[in-house]
Backbone as JSON, one array per atom type, in Angstrom:
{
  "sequence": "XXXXXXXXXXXXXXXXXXXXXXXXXXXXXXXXXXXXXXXXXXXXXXXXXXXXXXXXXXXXXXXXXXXXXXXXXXXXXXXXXXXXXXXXXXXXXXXXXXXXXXXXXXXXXXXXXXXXXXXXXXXXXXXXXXXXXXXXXXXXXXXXXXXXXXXXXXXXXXXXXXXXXXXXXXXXXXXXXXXXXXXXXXXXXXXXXXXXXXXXXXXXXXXXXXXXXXXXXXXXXXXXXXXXXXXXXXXXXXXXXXXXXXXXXXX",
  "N": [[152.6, 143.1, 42.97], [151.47, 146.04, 43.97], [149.69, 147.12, 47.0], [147.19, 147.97, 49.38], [146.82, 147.36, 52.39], [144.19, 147.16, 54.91], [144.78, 147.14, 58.18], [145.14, 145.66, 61.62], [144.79, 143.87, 63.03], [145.19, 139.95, 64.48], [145.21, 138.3, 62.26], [145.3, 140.23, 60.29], [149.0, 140.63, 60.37], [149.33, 137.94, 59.92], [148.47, 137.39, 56.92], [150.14, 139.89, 55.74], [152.76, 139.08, 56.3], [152.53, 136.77, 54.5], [152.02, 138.34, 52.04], [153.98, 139.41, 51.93], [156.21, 137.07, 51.81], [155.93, 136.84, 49.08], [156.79, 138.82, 47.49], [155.12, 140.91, 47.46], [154.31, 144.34, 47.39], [153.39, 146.39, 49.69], [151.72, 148.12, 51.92], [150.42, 148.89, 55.4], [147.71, 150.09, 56.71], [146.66, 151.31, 59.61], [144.87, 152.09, 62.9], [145.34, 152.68, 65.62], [148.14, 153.12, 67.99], [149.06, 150.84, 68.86], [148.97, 148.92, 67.36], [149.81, 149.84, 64.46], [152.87, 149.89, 66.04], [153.23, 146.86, 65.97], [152.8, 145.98, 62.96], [154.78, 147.2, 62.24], [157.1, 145.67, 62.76], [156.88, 144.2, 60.7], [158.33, 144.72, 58.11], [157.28, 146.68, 56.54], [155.83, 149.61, 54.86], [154.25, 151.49, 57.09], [150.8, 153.43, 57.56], [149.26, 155.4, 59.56], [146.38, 156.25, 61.36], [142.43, 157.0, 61.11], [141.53, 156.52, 58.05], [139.21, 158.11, 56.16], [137.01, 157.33, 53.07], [137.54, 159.15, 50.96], [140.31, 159.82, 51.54], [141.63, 157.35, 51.5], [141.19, 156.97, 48.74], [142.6, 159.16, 47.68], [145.29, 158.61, 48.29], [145.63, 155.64, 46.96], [145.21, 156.45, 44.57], [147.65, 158.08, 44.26], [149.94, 156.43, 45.09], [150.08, 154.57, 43.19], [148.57, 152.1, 43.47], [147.35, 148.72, 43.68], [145.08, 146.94, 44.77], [143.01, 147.17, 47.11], [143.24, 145.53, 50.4], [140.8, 144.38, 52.87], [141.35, 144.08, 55.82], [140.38, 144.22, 58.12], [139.12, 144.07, 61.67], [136.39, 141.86, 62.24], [134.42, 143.53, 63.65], [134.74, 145.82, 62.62], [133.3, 147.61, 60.82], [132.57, 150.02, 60.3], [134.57, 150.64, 58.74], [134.7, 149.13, 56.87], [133.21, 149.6, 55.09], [133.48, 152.29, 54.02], [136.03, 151.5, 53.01], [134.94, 150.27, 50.85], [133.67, 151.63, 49.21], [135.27, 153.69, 48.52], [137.54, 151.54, 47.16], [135.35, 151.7, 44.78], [134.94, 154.04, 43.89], [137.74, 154.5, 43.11], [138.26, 152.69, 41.11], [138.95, 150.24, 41.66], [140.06, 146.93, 42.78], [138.28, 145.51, 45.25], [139.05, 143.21, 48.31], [137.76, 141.43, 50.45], [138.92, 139.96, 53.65], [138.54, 137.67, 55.71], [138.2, 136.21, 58.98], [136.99, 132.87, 59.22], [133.71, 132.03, 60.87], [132.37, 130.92, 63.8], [130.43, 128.57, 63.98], [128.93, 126.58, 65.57], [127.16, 127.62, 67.96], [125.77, 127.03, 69.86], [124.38, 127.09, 73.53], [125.07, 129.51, 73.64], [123.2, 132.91, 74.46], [122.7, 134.62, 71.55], [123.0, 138.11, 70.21], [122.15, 140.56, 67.79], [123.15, 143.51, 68.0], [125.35, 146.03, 69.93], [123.33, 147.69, 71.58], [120.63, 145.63, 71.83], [122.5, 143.8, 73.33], [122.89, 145.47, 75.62], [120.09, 145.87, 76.11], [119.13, 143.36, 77.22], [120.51, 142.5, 79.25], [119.87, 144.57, 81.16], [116.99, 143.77, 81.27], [117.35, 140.68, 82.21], [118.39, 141.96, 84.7], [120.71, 141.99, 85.65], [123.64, 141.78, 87.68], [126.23, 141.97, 88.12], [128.9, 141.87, 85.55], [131.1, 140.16, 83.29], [132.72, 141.81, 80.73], [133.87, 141.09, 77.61], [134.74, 142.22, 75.56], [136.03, 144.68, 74.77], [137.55, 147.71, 75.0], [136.6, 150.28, 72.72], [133.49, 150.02, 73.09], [133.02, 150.29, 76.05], [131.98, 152.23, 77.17], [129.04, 152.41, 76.28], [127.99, 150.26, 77.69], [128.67, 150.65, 80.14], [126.98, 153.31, 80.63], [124.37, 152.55, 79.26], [123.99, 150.84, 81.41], [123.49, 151.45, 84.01], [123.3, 150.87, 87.07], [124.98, 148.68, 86.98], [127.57, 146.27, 88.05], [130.73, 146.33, 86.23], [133.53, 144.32, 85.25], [135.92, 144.56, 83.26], [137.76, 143.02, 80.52], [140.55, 144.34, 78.63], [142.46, 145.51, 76.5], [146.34, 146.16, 77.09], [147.32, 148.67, 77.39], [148.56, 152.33, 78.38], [146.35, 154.36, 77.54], [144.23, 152.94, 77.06], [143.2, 152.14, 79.64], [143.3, 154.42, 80.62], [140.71, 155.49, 79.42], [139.44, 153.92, 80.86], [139.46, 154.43, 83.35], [138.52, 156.5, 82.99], [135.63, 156.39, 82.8], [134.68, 155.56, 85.33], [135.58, 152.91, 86.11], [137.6, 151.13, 88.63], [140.57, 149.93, 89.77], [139.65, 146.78, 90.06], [138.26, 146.15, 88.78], [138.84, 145.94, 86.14], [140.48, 143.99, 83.82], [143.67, 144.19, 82.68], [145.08, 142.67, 79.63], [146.33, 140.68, 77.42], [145.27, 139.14, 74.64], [146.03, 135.4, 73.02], [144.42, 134.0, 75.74], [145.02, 130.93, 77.98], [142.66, 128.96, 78.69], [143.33, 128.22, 81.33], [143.51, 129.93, 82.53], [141.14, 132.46, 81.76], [139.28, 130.89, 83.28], [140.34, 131.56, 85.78], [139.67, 134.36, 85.57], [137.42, 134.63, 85.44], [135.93, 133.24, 87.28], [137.36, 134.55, 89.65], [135.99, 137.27, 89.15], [133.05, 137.0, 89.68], [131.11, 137.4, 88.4], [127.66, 137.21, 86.57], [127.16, 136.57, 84.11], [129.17, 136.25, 81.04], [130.29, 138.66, 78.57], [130.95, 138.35, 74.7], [132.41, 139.04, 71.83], [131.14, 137.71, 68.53], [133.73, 136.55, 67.67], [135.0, 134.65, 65.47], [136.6, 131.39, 64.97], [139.98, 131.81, 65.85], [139.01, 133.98, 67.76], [138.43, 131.88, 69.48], [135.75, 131.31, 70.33], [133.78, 129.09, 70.86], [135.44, 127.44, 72.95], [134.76, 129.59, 75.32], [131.82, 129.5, 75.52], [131.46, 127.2, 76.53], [133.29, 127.2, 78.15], [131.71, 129.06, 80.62], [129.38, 127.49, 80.49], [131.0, 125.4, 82.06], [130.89, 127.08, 84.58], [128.73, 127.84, 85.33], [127.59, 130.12, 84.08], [125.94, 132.82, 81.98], [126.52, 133.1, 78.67], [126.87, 135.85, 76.95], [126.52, 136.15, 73.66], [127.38, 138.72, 71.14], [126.67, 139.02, 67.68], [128.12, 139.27, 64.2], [128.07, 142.58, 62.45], [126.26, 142.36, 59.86], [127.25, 142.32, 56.15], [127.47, 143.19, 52.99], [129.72, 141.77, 50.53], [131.78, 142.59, 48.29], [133.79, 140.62, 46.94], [134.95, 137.75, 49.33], [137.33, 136.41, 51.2], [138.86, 133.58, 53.34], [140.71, 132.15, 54.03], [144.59, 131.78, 53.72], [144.97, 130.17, 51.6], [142.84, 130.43, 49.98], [143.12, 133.18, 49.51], [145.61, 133.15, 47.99], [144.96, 132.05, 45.59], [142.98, 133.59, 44.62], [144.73, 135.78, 43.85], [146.57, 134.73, 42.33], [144.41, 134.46, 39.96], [144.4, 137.1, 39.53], [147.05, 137.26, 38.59]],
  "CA": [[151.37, 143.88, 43.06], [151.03, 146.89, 45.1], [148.49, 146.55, 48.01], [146.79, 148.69, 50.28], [146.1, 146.65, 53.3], [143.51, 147.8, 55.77], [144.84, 145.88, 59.12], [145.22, 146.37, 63.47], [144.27, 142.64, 63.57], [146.15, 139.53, 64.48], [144.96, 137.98, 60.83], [146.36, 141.2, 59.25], [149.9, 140.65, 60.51], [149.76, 136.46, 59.0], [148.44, 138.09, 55.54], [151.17, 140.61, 55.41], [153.61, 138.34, 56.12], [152.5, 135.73, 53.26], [152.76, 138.91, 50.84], [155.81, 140.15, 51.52], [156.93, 136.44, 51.34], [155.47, 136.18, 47.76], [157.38, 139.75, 46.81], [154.12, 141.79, 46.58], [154.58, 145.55, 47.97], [152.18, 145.95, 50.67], [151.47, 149.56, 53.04], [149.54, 148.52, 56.19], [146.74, 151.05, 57.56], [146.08, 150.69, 61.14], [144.4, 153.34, 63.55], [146.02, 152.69, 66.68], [149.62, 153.27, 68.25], [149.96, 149.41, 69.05], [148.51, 148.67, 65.44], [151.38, 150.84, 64.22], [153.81, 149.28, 66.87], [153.23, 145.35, 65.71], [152.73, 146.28, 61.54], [156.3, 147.82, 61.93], [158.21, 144.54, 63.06], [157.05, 143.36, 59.48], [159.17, 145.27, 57.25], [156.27, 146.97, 55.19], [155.72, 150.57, 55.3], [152.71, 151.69, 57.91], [150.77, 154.58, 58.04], [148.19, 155.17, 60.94], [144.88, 157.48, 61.3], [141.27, 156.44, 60.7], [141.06, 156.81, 56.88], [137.9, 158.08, 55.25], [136.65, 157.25, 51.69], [138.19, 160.26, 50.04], [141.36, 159.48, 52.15], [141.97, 155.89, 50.45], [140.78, 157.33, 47.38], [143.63, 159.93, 47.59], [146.3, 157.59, 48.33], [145.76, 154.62, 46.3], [146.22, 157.44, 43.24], [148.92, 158.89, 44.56], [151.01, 155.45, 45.14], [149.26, 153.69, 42.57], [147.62, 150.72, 44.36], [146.42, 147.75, 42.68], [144.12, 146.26, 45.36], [142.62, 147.38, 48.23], [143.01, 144.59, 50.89], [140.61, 144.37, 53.92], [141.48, 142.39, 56.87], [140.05, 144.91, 59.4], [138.25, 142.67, 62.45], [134.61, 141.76, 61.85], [133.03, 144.47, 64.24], [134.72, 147.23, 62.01], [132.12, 147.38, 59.76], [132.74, 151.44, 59.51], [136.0, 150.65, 58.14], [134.65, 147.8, 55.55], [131.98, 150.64, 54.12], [134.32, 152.97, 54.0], [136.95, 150.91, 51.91], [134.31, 149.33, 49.71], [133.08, 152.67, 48.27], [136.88, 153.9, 48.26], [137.47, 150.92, 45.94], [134.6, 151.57, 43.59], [135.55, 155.36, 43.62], [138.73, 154.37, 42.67], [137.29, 151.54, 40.51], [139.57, 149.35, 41.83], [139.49, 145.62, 42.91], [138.11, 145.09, 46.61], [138.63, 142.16, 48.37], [137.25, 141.39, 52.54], [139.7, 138.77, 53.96], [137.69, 137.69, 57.07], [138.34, 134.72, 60.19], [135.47, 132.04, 59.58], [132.9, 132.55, 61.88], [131.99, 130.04, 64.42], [129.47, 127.83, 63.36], [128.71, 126.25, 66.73], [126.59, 128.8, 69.0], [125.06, 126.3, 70.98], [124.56, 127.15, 74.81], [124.77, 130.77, 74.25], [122.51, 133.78, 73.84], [122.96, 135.23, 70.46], [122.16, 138.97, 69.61], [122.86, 141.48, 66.82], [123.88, 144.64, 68.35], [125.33, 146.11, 71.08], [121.93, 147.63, 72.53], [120.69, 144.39, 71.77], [122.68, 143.08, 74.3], [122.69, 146.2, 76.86], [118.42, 145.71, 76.92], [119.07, 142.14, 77.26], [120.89, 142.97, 80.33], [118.79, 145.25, 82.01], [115.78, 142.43, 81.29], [117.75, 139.56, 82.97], [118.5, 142.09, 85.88], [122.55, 141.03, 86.12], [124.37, 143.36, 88.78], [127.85, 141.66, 87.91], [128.87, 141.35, 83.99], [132.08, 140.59, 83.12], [132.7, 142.34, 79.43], [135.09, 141.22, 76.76], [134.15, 143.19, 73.94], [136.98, 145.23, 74.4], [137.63, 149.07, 75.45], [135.9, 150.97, 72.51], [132.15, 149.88, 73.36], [132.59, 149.96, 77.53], [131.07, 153.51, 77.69], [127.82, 151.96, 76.0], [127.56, 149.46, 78.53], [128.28, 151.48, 81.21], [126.13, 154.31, 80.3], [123.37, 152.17, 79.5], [123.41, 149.9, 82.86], [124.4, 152.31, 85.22], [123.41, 149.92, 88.35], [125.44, 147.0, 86.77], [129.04, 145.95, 88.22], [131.14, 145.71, 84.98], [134.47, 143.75, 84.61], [136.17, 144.3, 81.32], [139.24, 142.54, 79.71], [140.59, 145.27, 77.78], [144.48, 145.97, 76.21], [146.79, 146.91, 78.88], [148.01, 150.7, 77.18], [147.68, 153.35, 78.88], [145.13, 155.41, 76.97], [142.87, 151.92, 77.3], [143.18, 152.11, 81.02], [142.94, 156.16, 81.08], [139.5, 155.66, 79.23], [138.53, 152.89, 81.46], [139.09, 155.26, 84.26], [137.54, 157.82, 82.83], [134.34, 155.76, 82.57], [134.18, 155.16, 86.49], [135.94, 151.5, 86.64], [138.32, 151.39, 89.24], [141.49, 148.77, 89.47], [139.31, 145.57, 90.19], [137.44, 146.19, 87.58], [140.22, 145.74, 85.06], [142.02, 142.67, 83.57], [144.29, 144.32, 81.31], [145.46, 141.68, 79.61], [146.24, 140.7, 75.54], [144.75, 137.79, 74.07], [145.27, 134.49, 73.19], [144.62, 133.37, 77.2], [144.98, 130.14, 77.94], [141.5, 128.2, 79.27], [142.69, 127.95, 82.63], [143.31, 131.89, 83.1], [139.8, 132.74, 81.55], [138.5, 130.41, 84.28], [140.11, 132.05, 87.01], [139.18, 135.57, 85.62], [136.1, 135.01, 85.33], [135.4, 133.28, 88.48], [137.36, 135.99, 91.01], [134.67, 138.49, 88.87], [131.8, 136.35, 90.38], [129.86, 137.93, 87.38], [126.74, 135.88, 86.47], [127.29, 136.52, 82.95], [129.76, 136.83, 80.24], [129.53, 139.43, 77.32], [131.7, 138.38, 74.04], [131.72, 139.21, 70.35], [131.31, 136.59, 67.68], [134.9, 136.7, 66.88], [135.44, 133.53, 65.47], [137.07, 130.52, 65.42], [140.51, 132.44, 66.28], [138.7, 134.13, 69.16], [138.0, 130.68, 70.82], [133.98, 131.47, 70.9], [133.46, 127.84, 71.43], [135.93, 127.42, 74.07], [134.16, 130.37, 75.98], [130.83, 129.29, 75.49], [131.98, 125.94, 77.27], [133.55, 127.43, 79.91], [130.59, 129.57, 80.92], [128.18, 126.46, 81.03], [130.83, 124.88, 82.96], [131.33, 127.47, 85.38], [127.41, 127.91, 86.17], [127.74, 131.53, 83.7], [125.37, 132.64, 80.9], [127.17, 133.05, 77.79], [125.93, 136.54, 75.77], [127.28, 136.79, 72.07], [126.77, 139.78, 69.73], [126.93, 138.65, 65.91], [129.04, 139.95, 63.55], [127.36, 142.91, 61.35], [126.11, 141.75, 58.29], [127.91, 143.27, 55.11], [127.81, 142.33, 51.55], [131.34, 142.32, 50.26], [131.64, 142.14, 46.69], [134.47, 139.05, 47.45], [135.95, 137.39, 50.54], [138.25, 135.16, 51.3], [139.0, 133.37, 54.33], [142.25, 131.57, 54.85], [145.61, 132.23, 53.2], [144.7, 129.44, 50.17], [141.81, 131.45, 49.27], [143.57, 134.64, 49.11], [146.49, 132.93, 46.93], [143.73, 131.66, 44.25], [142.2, 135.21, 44.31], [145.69, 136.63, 43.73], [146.69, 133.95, 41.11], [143.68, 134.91, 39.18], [145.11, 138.3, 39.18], [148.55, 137.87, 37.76]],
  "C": [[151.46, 144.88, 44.2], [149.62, 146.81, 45.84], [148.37, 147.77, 49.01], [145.84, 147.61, 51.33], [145.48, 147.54, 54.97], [143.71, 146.63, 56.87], [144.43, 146.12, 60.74], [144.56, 144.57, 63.58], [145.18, 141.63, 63.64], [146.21, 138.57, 62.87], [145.9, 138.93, 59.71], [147.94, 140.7, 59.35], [150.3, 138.77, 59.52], [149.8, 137.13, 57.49], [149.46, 138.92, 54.78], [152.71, 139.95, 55.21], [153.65, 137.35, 54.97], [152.53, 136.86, 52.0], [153.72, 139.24, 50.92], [156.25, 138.89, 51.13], [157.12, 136.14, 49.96], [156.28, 137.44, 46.83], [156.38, 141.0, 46.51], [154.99, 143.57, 47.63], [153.31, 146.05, 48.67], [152.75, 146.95, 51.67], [150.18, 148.82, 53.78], [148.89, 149.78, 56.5], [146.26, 150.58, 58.76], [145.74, 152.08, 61.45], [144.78, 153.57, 64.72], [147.57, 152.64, 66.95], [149.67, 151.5, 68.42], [149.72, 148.84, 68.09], [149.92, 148.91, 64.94], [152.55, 149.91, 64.11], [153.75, 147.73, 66.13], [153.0, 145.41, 63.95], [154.31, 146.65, 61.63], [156.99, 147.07, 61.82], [157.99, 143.66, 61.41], [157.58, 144.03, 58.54], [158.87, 145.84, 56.15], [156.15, 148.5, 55.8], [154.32, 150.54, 55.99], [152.37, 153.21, 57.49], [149.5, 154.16, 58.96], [147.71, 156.86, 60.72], [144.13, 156.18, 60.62], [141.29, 157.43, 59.58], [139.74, 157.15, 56.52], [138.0, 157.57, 53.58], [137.43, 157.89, 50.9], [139.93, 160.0, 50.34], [142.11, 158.49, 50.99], [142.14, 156.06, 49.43], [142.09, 157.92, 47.04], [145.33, 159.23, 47.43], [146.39, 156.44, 47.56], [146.1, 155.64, 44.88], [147.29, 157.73, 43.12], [150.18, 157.56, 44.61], [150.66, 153.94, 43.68], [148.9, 151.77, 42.9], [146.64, 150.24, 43.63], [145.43, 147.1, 43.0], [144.21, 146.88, 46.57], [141.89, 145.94, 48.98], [142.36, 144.57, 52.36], [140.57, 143.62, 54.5], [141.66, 143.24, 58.58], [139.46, 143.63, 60.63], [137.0, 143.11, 62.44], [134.01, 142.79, 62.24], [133.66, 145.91, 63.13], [134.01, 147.56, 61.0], [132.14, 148.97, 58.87], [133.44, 151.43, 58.75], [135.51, 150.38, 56.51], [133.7, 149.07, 54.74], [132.59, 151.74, 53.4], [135.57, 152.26, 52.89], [136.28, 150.44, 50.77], [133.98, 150.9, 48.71], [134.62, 153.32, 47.83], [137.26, 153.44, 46.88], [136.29, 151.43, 45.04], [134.76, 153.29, 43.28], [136.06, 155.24, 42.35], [138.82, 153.85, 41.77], [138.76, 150.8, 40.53], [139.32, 148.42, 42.49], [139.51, 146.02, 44.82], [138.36, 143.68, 47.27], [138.75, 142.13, 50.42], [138.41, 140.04, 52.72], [139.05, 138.46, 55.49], [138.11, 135.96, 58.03], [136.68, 134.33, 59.44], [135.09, 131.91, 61.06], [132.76, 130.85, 62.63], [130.21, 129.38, 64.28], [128.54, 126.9, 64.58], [128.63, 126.8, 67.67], [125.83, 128.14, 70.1], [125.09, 126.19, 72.58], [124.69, 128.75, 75.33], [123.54, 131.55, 73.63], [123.23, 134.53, 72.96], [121.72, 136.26, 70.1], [122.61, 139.85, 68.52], [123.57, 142.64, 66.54], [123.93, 144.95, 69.86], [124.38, 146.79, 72.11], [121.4, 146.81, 72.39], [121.42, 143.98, 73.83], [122.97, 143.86, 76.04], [121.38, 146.19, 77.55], [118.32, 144.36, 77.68], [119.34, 141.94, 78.83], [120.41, 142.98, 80.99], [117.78, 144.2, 81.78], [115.68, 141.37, 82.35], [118.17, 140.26, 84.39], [120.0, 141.37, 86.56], [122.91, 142.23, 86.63], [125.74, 143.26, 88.46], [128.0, 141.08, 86.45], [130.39, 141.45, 83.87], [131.77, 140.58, 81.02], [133.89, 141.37, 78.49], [135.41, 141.32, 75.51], [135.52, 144.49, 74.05], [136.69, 147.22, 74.96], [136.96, 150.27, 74.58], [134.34, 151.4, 72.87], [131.71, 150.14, 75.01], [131.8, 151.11, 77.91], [129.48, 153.12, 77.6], [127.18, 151.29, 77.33], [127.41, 150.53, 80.07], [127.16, 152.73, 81.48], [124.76, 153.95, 80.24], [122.55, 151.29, 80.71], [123.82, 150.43, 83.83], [124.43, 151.44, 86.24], [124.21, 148.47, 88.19], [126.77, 147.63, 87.09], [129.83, 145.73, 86.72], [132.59, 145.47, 85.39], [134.87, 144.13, 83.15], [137.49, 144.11, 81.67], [139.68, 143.46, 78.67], [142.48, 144.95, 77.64], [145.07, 146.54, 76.84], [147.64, 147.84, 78.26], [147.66, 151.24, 78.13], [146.79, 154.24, 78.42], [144.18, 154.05, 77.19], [142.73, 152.47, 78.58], [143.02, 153.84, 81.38], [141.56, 155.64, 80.98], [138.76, 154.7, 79.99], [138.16, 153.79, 82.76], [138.14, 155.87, 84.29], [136.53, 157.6, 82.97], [133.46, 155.18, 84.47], [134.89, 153.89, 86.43], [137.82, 151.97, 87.72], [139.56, 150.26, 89.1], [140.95, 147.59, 89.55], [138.45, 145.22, 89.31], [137.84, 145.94, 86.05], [141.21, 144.75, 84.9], [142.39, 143.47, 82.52], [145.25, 143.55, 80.55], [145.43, 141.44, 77.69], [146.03, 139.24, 75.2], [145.98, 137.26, 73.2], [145.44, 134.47, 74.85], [144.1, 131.56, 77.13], [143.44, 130.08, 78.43], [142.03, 128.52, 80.83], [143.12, 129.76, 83.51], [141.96, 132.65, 82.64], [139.67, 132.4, 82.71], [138.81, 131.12, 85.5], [139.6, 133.65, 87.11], [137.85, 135.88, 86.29], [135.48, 134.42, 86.76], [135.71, 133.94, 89.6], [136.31, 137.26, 90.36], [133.8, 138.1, 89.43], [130.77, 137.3, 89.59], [129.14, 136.89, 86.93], [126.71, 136.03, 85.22], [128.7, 137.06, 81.95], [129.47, 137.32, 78.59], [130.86, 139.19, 76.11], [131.32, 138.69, 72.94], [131.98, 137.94, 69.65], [132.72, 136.79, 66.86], [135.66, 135.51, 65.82], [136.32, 132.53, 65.58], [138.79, 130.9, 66.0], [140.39, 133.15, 67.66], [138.4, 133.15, 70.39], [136.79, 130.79, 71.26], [133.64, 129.73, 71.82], [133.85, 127.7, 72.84], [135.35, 128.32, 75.4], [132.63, 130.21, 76.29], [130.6, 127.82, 76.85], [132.49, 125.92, 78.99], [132.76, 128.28, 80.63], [129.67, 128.6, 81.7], [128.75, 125.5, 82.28], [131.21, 125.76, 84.45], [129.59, 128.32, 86.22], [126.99, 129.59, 85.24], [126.96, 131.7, 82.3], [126.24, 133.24, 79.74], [126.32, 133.99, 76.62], [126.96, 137.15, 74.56], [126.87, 137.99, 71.37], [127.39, 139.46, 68.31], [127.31, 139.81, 65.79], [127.89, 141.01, 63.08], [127.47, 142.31, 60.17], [126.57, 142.78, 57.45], [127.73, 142.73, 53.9], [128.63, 142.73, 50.59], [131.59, 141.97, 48.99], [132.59, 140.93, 46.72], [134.67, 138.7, 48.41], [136.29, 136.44, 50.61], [138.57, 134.84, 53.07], [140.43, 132.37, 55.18], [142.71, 131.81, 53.18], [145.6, 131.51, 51.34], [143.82, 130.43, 49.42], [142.15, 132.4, 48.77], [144.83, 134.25, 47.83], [145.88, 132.42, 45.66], [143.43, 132.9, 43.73], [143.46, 136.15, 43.44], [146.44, 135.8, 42.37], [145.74, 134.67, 39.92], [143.96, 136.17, 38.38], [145.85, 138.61, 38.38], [148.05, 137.71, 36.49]]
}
């Protein structure tokens, strides 16, 4: 089966690997140079740019593509809207491949967007936040809490770390650093930040929400989540069984 997989996640790279093992023919889309960079070591052609609608549309004709596979990460929600209308353009099969969500929120504050959790902020009056929502959203935060200290854990490129600059954070302000981290390097991050709160996304069970939620309560630190956007995905699948049922069905 030819595949158009929409990836830049560490989910995409397992997925890709279980089609190529199965023989399918499978082009990754990523939007970033280290997207790119880590899609390449799997032996599938890449291309890179943020696709539009018409984009996808164009290309799945042109190579003739039998499924459009998304296994963007949860907050890309532009992406998922953007591929879903693509597919029905195209009138071809969609399918969302998504991490299960963490089901156990207990101990933190849970909100739905990221002003959401910039008013939330400003409310509770926090001067020290450490972030780890990642390097696209830090302007928000910063922009909207000007008097707040921010921390962020961001990807250690240099264009992350330009734009962190650019934003006013200086070197102490910066773990650049690539996930998974163990437990006991969170703990010391987060306690040389001496931030009274940490800001994460509902990434799930892959992101270690739990584990973070845990180490918050035990480190005296309030624990603020932002939920996934809600989407309604004409299928999804969520681990590798699922997707081989879906793809069975197919042949």
């Amino acid at each position: 089966m030819k595949i158009l997989l929409l990836g830049g996640t560490s989910d995409s790279l397992r997925v890709l690997d279980y089609l190529g093992e199965r023989g399918h023919s499978v082009t990754t889309s990523v939007v970033t140079d280290y997207g790119r960079i880590l899609a390449e070591k799997h032996g599938q052609p890449v291309i890179q740019g943020r696709l539009t609608a018409t984009q996808m549309v164009e290309y799945m004709r042109e190579q003739s593509v039998e499924l459009l596979l998304d296994v963007t990460h949860p907050f890309a929600d532009l992406v998922s809207k953007e591929a879903m209308k693509a597919a029905k353009q195209a009138k071809l099969p969609y399918l969302r491949f998504e991490r299960p969500a963490t089901e156990d929120l207990s101990g933190a504050i849970l909100v739905r967007s990221y002003q959401e959790a910039i008013d939330w902020i400003k409310e509770q009056r926090h001067q020290v936040v450490y972030l780890g929502t990642g390097s696209k959203t830090l302007g928000l935060f910063v922009e909207g809490v000007p008097n707040c200290r921010f921390i962020a854990r961001v990807l250690p490129t240099s264009q992350v770390l330009a734009h962190c600059e650019s934003l006013g954070l200086v070197a102490d302000q910066i773990d650049a650093l690539k996930s998974p981290l163990s437990i006991e390097l969170q703990r010391a991050l987060l306690e040389r930040s001496q931030a009274t709160v940490f800001v994460t996304k509902e990434s799930g069970q892959v992101g270690g929400i739990r584990e973070k939620i845990d180490l918050c309560a035990e480190l005296g630190m309030e624990c603020l989540i932002i939920g996934r956007p809600e989407l309604s995905y004409p299928r999804m699948v969520s681990t590798l069984e699922e997707l081989e049922v879906y793809l069975e069905e197919r042949s």
